[in-house]
Amino acid sequence: MLQDRYGRRFRYLRLSVTDVCNFRCTYCLPSGYQAPAGAVPEGFLGAEEIAVIAAAFARLGTSKIRLTGGEPGLRADLPELIRICKQTEGINTVALTTNGYRLPKQIHDWHQAGLDRLNVSIDSLDRQEFASITGHDKLPTILDGLDQALSLGMQDIKINAVLLRDGYADRMQSFLSWLRDMPVTLRFIELMQTGDNSVFFRDQHLRGQEMLTMLVEQGWQETARAQDAGPARELWHPDYAGRIGFIMPYSSDFCASCNRLRVSALGRLHLCLFADQGHDIRSWCRDGDVEGLMQHLQDMIGDKGESHLLQQQHTGATRHFAMIGG
Ligand code: SAM
Ligand code: SF4
């Protein structure tokens, strides 16, 4: 079992499969994806390397893998990657975070490959606003894909929306009306500062706590959190089909419930989203050395810090989330 010196256990791996993204979200890649200067000699993790990572983490107690990016839907072999993770002994949940661009065309394949959980990022339900946040007029396509996922019977679908100051009140109202009949969990994520977005962050950051308090006043109730649950807080309301969650990394005890580790698409282990560096695990992946990787992961976990230092504007090596998967 992967456990750190603060007693936190890590059953959840966020595995990025590409840095590339086709969207230009204002808070993440406002100028679009730029390939790093100089060649990336080995490219992104291949299917066989991903099999090694999944096996090593699973043998150390990981039961859930989330595939993320960049935009994971841009990888043609995504169904194979889902299948590999799903067939790894010990992994019982394979999840995907996507911007939804390929959802209508791909969801059947992803589902058939064994995808258990789906998170789709939708920052606004207003078509124009959605296009101005993401750089793509794709809201109707994404909503169509979401309906298809629901009709496949997928459970516990989550919608990620980053909390942004401009236009916040109108967005909140339309999300609330939508949730009356939409059986999904809408998760508001506090905008986090990264190396590249500090000006945008200063302008747009909004705390979630005030909104959470307002919802409780309107009859929303907080669900009890399971032991080992991650840091999200979740609310339900008897008159709504949907739920609302909050991810508030700027709240004081956020890191106490951290249950996840991250591996970037270049094969670097990140002990925290805002760590100063990633640790290269590529050689074990390349050699197919599951036991060697397990030993290395156990050695590395001791270096995990107690908390991020976001309150002090310390964003570590993370220039934007597309390079690590959020
Ligand atoms: N491209 C996919 C997507 O957007 O769903 C997966 C990768 S994206 C980096 C994962 C999540 O991180 C998305 O829900 C996105 O909204 C969120 N995100 C990106 N940058 C963020 C930031 N600076 N603060 C908070 N959330 C952010
Ligand atoms: Fe792409 Fe996701 Fe970043 Fe938006 S948040 S630019 S969709 S990686």
Short mmCIF file of C-alpha atoms and ligand atoms in Angstrom, two decimals:
data_model
loop_
_atom_site.label_atom_id
_atom_site.label_comp_id
_atom_site.label_asym_id
_atom_site.label_seq_id
_atom_site.Cartn_x
_atom_site.Cartn_y
_atom_site.Cartn_z
CA MET A 1 0.00 0.00 0.00
CA LEU A 2 1.27 3.45 -0.92
CA GLN A 3 1.08 5.49 2.26
CA ASP A 4 2.97 8.68 3.10
CA ARG A 5 4.43 9.87 6.38
CA TYR A 6 1.23 11.80 7.17
CA GLY A 7 -0.85 8.59 7.02
CA ARG A 8 -2.50 9.41 3.68
CA ARG A 9 -3.11 6.42 1.43
CA PHE A 10 -3.09 6.63 -2.35
CA ARG A 11 -5.57 4.42 -4.14
CA TYR A 12 -6.16 6.83 -7.00
CA LEU A 13 -3.85 7.56 -9.92
CA ARG A 14 -4.34 10.39 -12.40
CA LEU A 15 -2.53 9.33 -15.50
CA SER A 16 -2.01 11.84 -18.28
CA VAL A 17 -1.81 10.31 -21.76
CA THR A 18 -0.99 13.44 -23.78
CA ASP A 19 -0.05 17.09 -23.26
CA VAL A 20 -1.72 18.08 -26.51
CA CYS A 21 -5.07 19.84 -26.47
CA ASN A 22 -7.26 21.28 -29.20
CA PHE A 23 -9.01 23.78 -26.88
CA ARG A 24 -7.73 27.14 -25.70
CA CYS A 25 -9.35 27.51 -22.31
CA THR A 26 -8.70 30.99 -20.96
CA TYR A 27 -7.36 29.67 -17.64
CA CYS A 28 -5.25 26.82 -19.07
CA LEU A 29 -3.95 27.21 -22.64
CA PRO A 30 -5.18 30.65 -23.80
CA SER A 31 -2.78 30.60 -26.76
CA GLY A 32 -3.42 26.94 -27.55
CA TYR A 33 -1.05 24.02 -27.19
CA GLN A 34 2.57 24.82 -28.01
CA ALA A 35 4.93 21.90 -28.52
CA PRO A 36 7.98 22.26 -26.26
CA ALA A 37 11.11 23.69 -27.84
CA GLY A 38 13.37 20.82 -28.88
CA ALA A 39 12.13 17.35 -29.64
CA VAL A 40 10.58 15.17 -26.95
CA PRO A 41 12.73 12.12 -27.73
CA GLU A 42 10.46 9.41 -26.43
CA GLY A 43 7.08 11.03 -27.06
CA PHE A 44 4.15 10.34 -24.78
CA LEU A 45 3.76 7.11 -22.84
CA GLY A 46 2.90 4.17 -25.08
CA ALA A 47 0.35 1.47 -24.38
CA GLU A 48 2.96 -0.99 -23.08
CA GLU A 49 4.45 1.59 -20.74
CA ILE A 50 0.98 2.43 -19.46
CA ALA A 51 0.40 -1.27 -18.75
CA VAL A 52 3.53 -1.29 -16.55
CA ILE A 53 2.42 1.81 -14.65
CA ALA A 54 -1.09 0.44 -14.11
CA ALA A 55 0.27 -2.89 -12.86
CA ALA A 56 2.79 -1.32 -10.46
CA PHE A 57 0.28 1.08 -8.94
CA ALA A 58 -2.40 -1.64 -8.71
CA ARG A 59 -0.04 -3.97 -6.86
CA LEU A 60 0.54 -1.13 -4.38
CA GLY A 61 -3.19 -0.73 -3.66
CA THR A 62 -4.38 1.65 -6.39
CA SER A 63 -7.92 0.73 -7.43
CA LYS A 64 -8.87 3.71 -9.60
CA ILE A 65 -7.12 5.22 -12.62
CA ARG A 66 -8.25 8.41 -14.29
CA LEU A 67 -6.99 9.06 -17.81
CA THR A 68 -6.51 12.74 -18.47
CA GLY A 69 -4.37 15.17 -20.47
CA GLY A 70 -4.14 17.58 -22.41
CA GLU A 71 -7.12 16.16 -24.21
CA PRO A 72 -7.06 12.34 -23.88
CA GLY A 73 -9.77 12.04 -26.55
CA LEU A 74 -7.18 13.12 -29.12
CA ARG A 75 -5.31 9.82 -28.73
CA ALA A 76 -6.47 7.39 -31.38
CA ASP A 77 -5.56 4.45 -29.11
CA LEU A 78 -7.60 5.71 -26.15
CA PRO A 79 -9.95 2.68 -26.21
CA GLU A 80 -6.90 0.42 -25.97
CA LEU A 81 -5.53 2.43 -23.04
CA ILE A 82 -8.88 2.19 -21.25
CA ARG A 83 -8.94 -1.58 -21.89
CA ILE A 84 -5.40 -2.04 -20.57
CA CYS A 85 -6.19 -0.20 -17.34
CA LYS A 86 -9.50 -2.00 -16.91
CA GLN A 87 -7.90 -5.42 -17.40
CA THR A 88 -5.19 -4.74 -14.82
CA GLU A 89 -5.76 -6.88 -11.77
CA GLY A 90 -6.79 -4.70 -8.83
CA ILE A 91 -8.10 -1.78 -10.90
CA ASN A 92 -11.85 -1.63 -10.50
CA THR A 93 -12.55 1.89 -11.76
CA VAL A 94 -11.31 3.48 -14.96
CA ALA A 95 -12.31 7.13 -15.33
CA LEU A 96 -11.75 9.75 -17.99
CA THR A 97 -11.63 13.55 -17.88
CA THR A 98 -12.32 15.09 -21.27
CA ASN A 99 -13.29 18.37 -22.87
CA GLY A 100 -15.98 16.32 -24.66
CA TYR A 101 -14.98 17.35 -28.17
CA ARG A 102 -15.00 13.73 -29.38
CA LEU A 103 -17.68 12.50 -27.00
CA PRO A 104 -20.55 11.83 -29.47
CA LYS A 105 -18.27 9.90 -31.85
CA GLN A 106 -16.24 8.03 -29.24
CA ILE A 107 -18.31 7.39 -26.14
CA HIS A 108 -19.58 4.02 -27.37
CA ASP A 109 -16.02 2.78 -27.97
CA TRP A 110 -14.78 4.12 -24.66
CA HIS A 111 -17.70 2.55 -22.84
CA GLN A 112 -17.22 -0.76 -24.60
CA ALA A 113 -13.53 -0.71 -23.70
CA GLY A 114 -14.52 -0.62 -20.01
CA LEU A 115 -14.82 3.04 -19.07
CA ASP A 116 -16.60 3.27 -15.71
CA ARG A 117 -16.64 6.98 -14.94
CA LEU A 118 -16.77 10.11 -17.07
CA ASN A 119 -15.97 13.75 -16.24
CA VAL A 120 -16.74 16.31 -18.91
CA SER A 121 -15.55 19.90 -18.61
CA ILE A 122 -18.33 22.40 -19.38
CA ASP A 123 -17.63 25.89 -18.11
CA SER A 124 -20.82 27.49 -19.38
CA LEU A 125 -24.22 26.44 -20.75
CA ASP A 126 -24.37 29.57 -22.88
CA ARG A 127 -23.13 28.71 -26.36
CA GLN A 128 -21.36 32.01 -26.99
CA GLU A 129 -19.78 32.17 -23.58
CA PHE A 130 -18.65 28.56 -23.89
CA ALA A 131 -17.00 29.40 -27.20
CA SER A 132 -15.27 32.44 -25.77
CA ILE A 133 -13.90 30.47 -22.77
CA THR A 134 -12.69 27.45 -24.76
CA GLY A 135 -12.07 28.89 -28.24
CA HIS A 136 -14.52 26.34 -29.76
CA ASP A 137 -18.20 26.59 -30.59
CA LYS A 138 -18.80 22.99 -29.54
CA LEU A 139 -21.32 23.18 -26.72
CA PRO A 140 -24.19 21.48 -28.64
CA THR A 141 -21.89 18.62 -29.72
CA ILE A 142 -20.68 18.10 -26.17
CA LEU A 143 -24.20 18.14 -24.74
CA ASP A 144 -25.20 15.60 -27.38
CA GLY A 145 -22.30 13.37 -26.28
CA LEU A 146 -23.36 13.74 -22.68
CA ASP A 147 -26.89 12.56 -23.53
CA GLN A 148 -25.40 9.54 -25.27
CA ALA A 149 -23.29 8.71 -22.21
CA LEU A 150 -26.41 8.91 -20.04
CA SER A 151 -28.36 6.72 -22.44
CA LEU A 152 -25.60 4.10 -22.23
CA GLY A 153 -26.44 3.93 -18.53
CA MET A 154 -23.17 5.45 -17.34
CA GLN A 155 -23.39 6.23 -13.63
CA ASP A 156 -22.09 9.13 -11.62
CA ILE A 157 -21.20 11.40 -14.54
CA LYS A 158 -19.49 14.60 -13.43
CA ILE A 159 -19.33 17.97 -15.12
CA ASN A 160 -16.33 20.13 -14.26
CA ALA A 161 -16.78 23.90 -14.29
CA VAL A 162 -14.02 26.25 -13.22
CA LEU A 163 -15.27 29.10 -11.04
CA LEU A 164 -14.62 32.37 -12.85
CA ARG A 165 -15.62 35.81 -11.63
CA ASP A 166 -16.90 37.36 -14.89
CA GLY A 167 -20.53 36.40 -15.53
CA TYR A 168 -20.59 34.09 -12.53
CA ALA A 169 -24.13 34.86 -11.29
CA ASP A 170 -25.82 34.17 -14.66
CA ARG A 171 -23.83 30.99 -15.14
CA MET A 172 -24.82 29.76 -11.69
CA GLN A 173 -28.52 30.36 -12.43
CA SER A 174 -28.45 28.45 -15.70
CA PHE A 175 -26.50 25.57 -14.16
CA LEU A 176 -29.04 25.36 -11.33
CA SER A 177 -32.03 25.22 -13.70
CA TRP A 178 -30.24 22.57 -15.76
CA LEU A 179 -29.62 20.40 -12.70
CA ARG A 180 -33.32 20.17 -11.87
CA ASP A 181 -33.66 17.40 -14.46
CA MET A 182 -30.08 16.48 -15.30
CA PRO A 183 -28.83 13.49 -13.26
CA VAL A 184 -25.17 14.52 -13.13
CA THR A 185 -22.88 16.05 -10.51
CA LEU A 186 -21.72 19.53 -11.41
CA ARG A 187 -18.38 20.22 -9.78
CA PHE A 188 -17.25 23.77 -9.32
CA ILE A 189 -13.47 23.91 -9.24
CA GLU A 190 -11.82 26.97 -7.76
CA LEU A 191 -9.51 28.51 -10.31
CA MET A 192 -5.94 27.62 -9.35
CA GLN A 193 -2.92 29.73 -10.06
CA THR A 194 -0.32 28.16 -12.33
CA GLY A 195 3.00 29.40 -13.65
CA ASP A 196 1.37 30.83 -16.79
CA ASN A 197 -1.92 32.29 -15.57
CA SER A 198 -1.10 34.61 -12.65
CA VAL A 199 -2.63 37.75 -14.19
CA PHE A 200 -5.79 35.88 -15.20
CA PHE A 201 -5.91 34.30 -11.76
CA ARG A 202 -5.75 37.64 -9.93
CA ASP A 203 -8.58 38.90 -12.10
CA GLN A 204 -10.89 35.88 -12.05
CA HIS A 205 -10.33 33.83 -8.89
CA LEU A 206 -13.44 33.31 -6.78
CA ARG A 207 -13.80 31.37 -3.53
CA GLY A 208 -16.30 28.50 -3.53
CA GLN A 209 -17.17 28.66 0.16
CA GLU A 210 -19.54 31.63 -0.18
CA MET A 211 -21.47 29.84 -2.92
CA LEU A 212 -21.61 26.65 -0.89
CA THR A 213 -23.06 28.54 2.08
CA MET A 214 -25.66 30.19 -0.17
CA LEU A 215 -26.74 26.80 -1.55
CA VAL A 216 -27.11 25.37 1.96
CA GLU A 217 -29.37 28.35 2.79
CA GLN A 218 -31.47 27.36 -0.25
CA GLY A 219 -32.01 23.83 1.07
CA TRP A 220 -29.02 21.97 -0.41
CA GLN A 221 -27.56 19.44 2.01
CA GLU A 222 -24.00 18.24 2.27
CA THR A 223 -23.46 14.50 1.82
CA ALA A 224 -21.39 12.60 4.37
CA ARG A 225 -17.86 11.96 3.09
CA ALA A 226 -16.62 8.42 2.98
CA GLN A 227 -13.31 7.59 4.63
CA ASP A 228 -10.54 7.83 2.01
CA ALA A 229 -12.80 10.08 -0.14
CA GLY A 230 -10.96 12.85 -1.97
CA PRO A 231 -11.16 16.54 -1.14
CA ALA A 232 -14.40 17.32 -3.05
CA ARG A 233 -17.49 18.35 -1.00
CA GLU A 234 -20.87 17.39 -2.40
CA LEU A 235 -24.43 18.68 -1.98
CA TRP A 236 -27.86 17.28 -2.89
CA HIS A 237 -31.37 18.72 -2.90
CA PRO A 238 -34.66 16.79 -2.91
CA ASP A 239 -36.04 18.89 -5.83
CA TYR A 240 -33.04 18.36 -8.12
CA ALA A 241 -31.98 15.35 -10.17
CA GLY A 242 -28.39 16.60 -10.17
CA ARG A 243 -25.87 17.26 -7.42
CA ILE A 244 -23.31 19.99 -6.88
CA GLY A 245 -19.73 19.50 -5.77
CA PHE A 246 -16.97 21.91 -4.82
CA ILE A 247 -13.25 21.52 -5.14
CA MET A 248 -11.69 24.22 -3.02
CA PRO A 249 -7.91 23.89 -2.95
CA TYR A 250 -7.57 27.25 -1.18
CA SER A 251 -9.46 26.01 1.90
CA SER A 252 -7.22 25.27 4.86
CA ASP A 253 -7.55 21.47 5.23
CA PHE A 254 -7.74 20.60 1.52
CA CYS A 255 -4.54 18.52 1.39
CA ALA A 256 -5.37 16.46 4.49
CA SER A 257 -7.67 14.25 2.41
CA CYS A 258 -5.37 13.99 -0.61
CA ASN A 259 -5.75 10.46 -1.99
CA ARG A 260 -4.11 10.77 -5.42
CA LEU A 261 -0.82 10.65 -7.25
CA ARG A 262 -0.11 11.81 -10.76
CA VAL A 263 1.94 10.60 -13.69
CA SER A 264 2.45 12.95 -16.62
CA ALA A 265 2.27 11.91 -20.27
CA LEU A 266 6.07 12.11 -20.39
CA GLY A 267 6.31 9.51 -17.64
CA ARG A 268 7.07 11.68 -14.65
CA LEU A 269 5.64 10.99 -11.21
CA HIS A 270 4.22 14.14 -9.60
CA LEU A 271 3.66 13.77 -5.88
CA CYS A 272 1.53 16.93 -5.90
CA LEU A 273 -0.18 18.99 -8.62
CA PHE A 274 2.10 21.84 -7.57
CA ALA A 275 5.32 19.92 -6.91
CA ASP A 276 8.62 21.55 -7.85
CA GLN A 277 9.48 18.71 -10.16
CA GLY A 278 8.33 15.40 -11.54
CA HIS A 279 10.37 12.24 -11.01
CA ASP A 280 11.24 10.32 -14.15
CA ILE A 281 9.85 6.76 -14.05
CA ARG A 282 10.29 6.10 -17.75
CA SER A 283 13.18 3.64 -17.53
CA TRP A 284 11.12 1.11 -15.52
CA CYS A 285 8.22 1.53 -17.96
CA ARG A 286 10.48 1.02 -20.93
CA ASP A 287 12.07 -2.09 -19.40
CA GLY A 288 8.71 -3.55 -18.35
CA ASP A 289 10.06 -3.68 -14.78
CA VAL A 290 6.91 -3.66 -12.63
CA GLU A 291 8.70 -4.72 -9.42
CA GLY A 292 11.45 -2.15 -9.87
CA LEU A 293 8.85 0.55 -10.39
CA MET A 294 6.94 -0.57 -7.30
CA GLN A 295 10.10 -0.29 -5.21
CA HIS A 296 10.84 3.16 -6.65
CA LEU A 297 7.29 4.40 -5.96
CA GLN A 298 7.56 3.25 -2.37
CA ASP A 299 10.85 5.08 -2.01
CA MET A 300 9.48 8.27 -3.57
CA ILE A 301 6.28 8.49 -1.53
CA GLY A 302 8.31 9.55 1.50
CA ASP A 303 9.07 12.83 -0.29
CA LYS A 304 5.43 13.89 -0.57
CA GLY A 305 4.91 17.18 1.22
CA GLU A 306 2.12 17.81 3.72
CA SER A 307 0.45 20.54 1.67
CA HIS A 308 0.75 22.60 -1.46
CA LEU A 309 1.84 26.22 -0.98
CA LEU A 310 -0.73 27.80 -3.28
CA GLN A 311 -1.72 30.34 -0.64
CA GLN A 312 1.84 31.68 -0.92
CA GLN A 313 1.50 31.76 -4.76
CA HIS A 314 3.95 28.85 -5.05
CA THR A 315 2.84 26.97 -8.16
CA GLY A 316 5.84 24.64 -8.44
CA ALA A 317 6.77 23.40 -11.90
CA THR A 318 3.18 23.51 -13.19
CA ARG A 319 2.94 26.10 -15.97
CA HIS A 320 -0.58 24.95 -16.86
CA PHE A 321 -2.69 21.88 -16.09
CA ALA A 322 -2.52 20.48 -19.64
CA MET A 323 1.07 19.40 -18.89
CA ILE A 324 0.08 17.27 -15.92
CA GLY A 325 -3.63 16.49 -16.25
CA GLY A 326 -5.17 18.65 -13.52
N1 SAM B 1 -8.73 18.48 -21.41
C1 SAM B 1 -9.51 17.76 -20.46
C2 SAM B 1 -10.57 18.64 -19.83
O1 SAM B 1 -10.48 19.86 -19.96
O2 SAM B 1 -11.46 18.09 -19.21
C3 SAM B 1 -8.67 17.10 -19.37
C4 SAM B 1 -7.51 17.86 -18.82
S1 SAM B 1 -7.91 19.36 -17.96
C5 SAM B 1 -6.31 19.94 -17.53
C6 SAM B 1 -8.58 18.72 -16.43
C7 SAM B 1 -9.42 19.69 -15.63
O3 SAM B 1 -8.58 20.72 -15.12
C8 SAM B 1 -10.52 20.38 -16.42
O4 SAM B 1 -11.76 20.18 -15.78
C9 SAM B 1 -10.13 21.85 -16.37
O5 SAM B 1 -11.25 22.68 -16.34
C10 SAM B 1 -9.33 21.92 -15.09
N2 SAM B 1 -8.40 23.04 -15.04
C11 SAM B 1 -7.47 23.38 -15.95
N3 SAM B 1 -6.75 24.45 -15.54
C12 SAM B 1 -7.25 24.79 -14.32
C13 SAM B 1 -6.92 25.81 -13.35
N4 SAM B 1 -5.94 26.67 -13.55
N5 SAM B 1 -7.64 25.85 -12.20
C14 SAM B 1 -8.63 24.95 -11.97
N6 SAM B 1 -8.96 23.97 -12.82
C15 SAM B 1 -8.30 23.90 -13.99
FE1 SF4 B 2 -7.47 21.73 -22.97
FE2 SF4 B 2 -8.56 20.80 -20.77
FE3 SF4 B 2 -6.71 22.76 -20.67
FE4 SF4 B 2 -9.13 23.29 -21.64
S1 SF4 B 2 -8.64 22.67 -19.54
S2 SF4 B 2 -7.16 23.88 -22.58
S3 SF4 B 2 -9.65 21.41 -22.63
S4 SF4 B 2 -6.38 20.69 -21.29
#
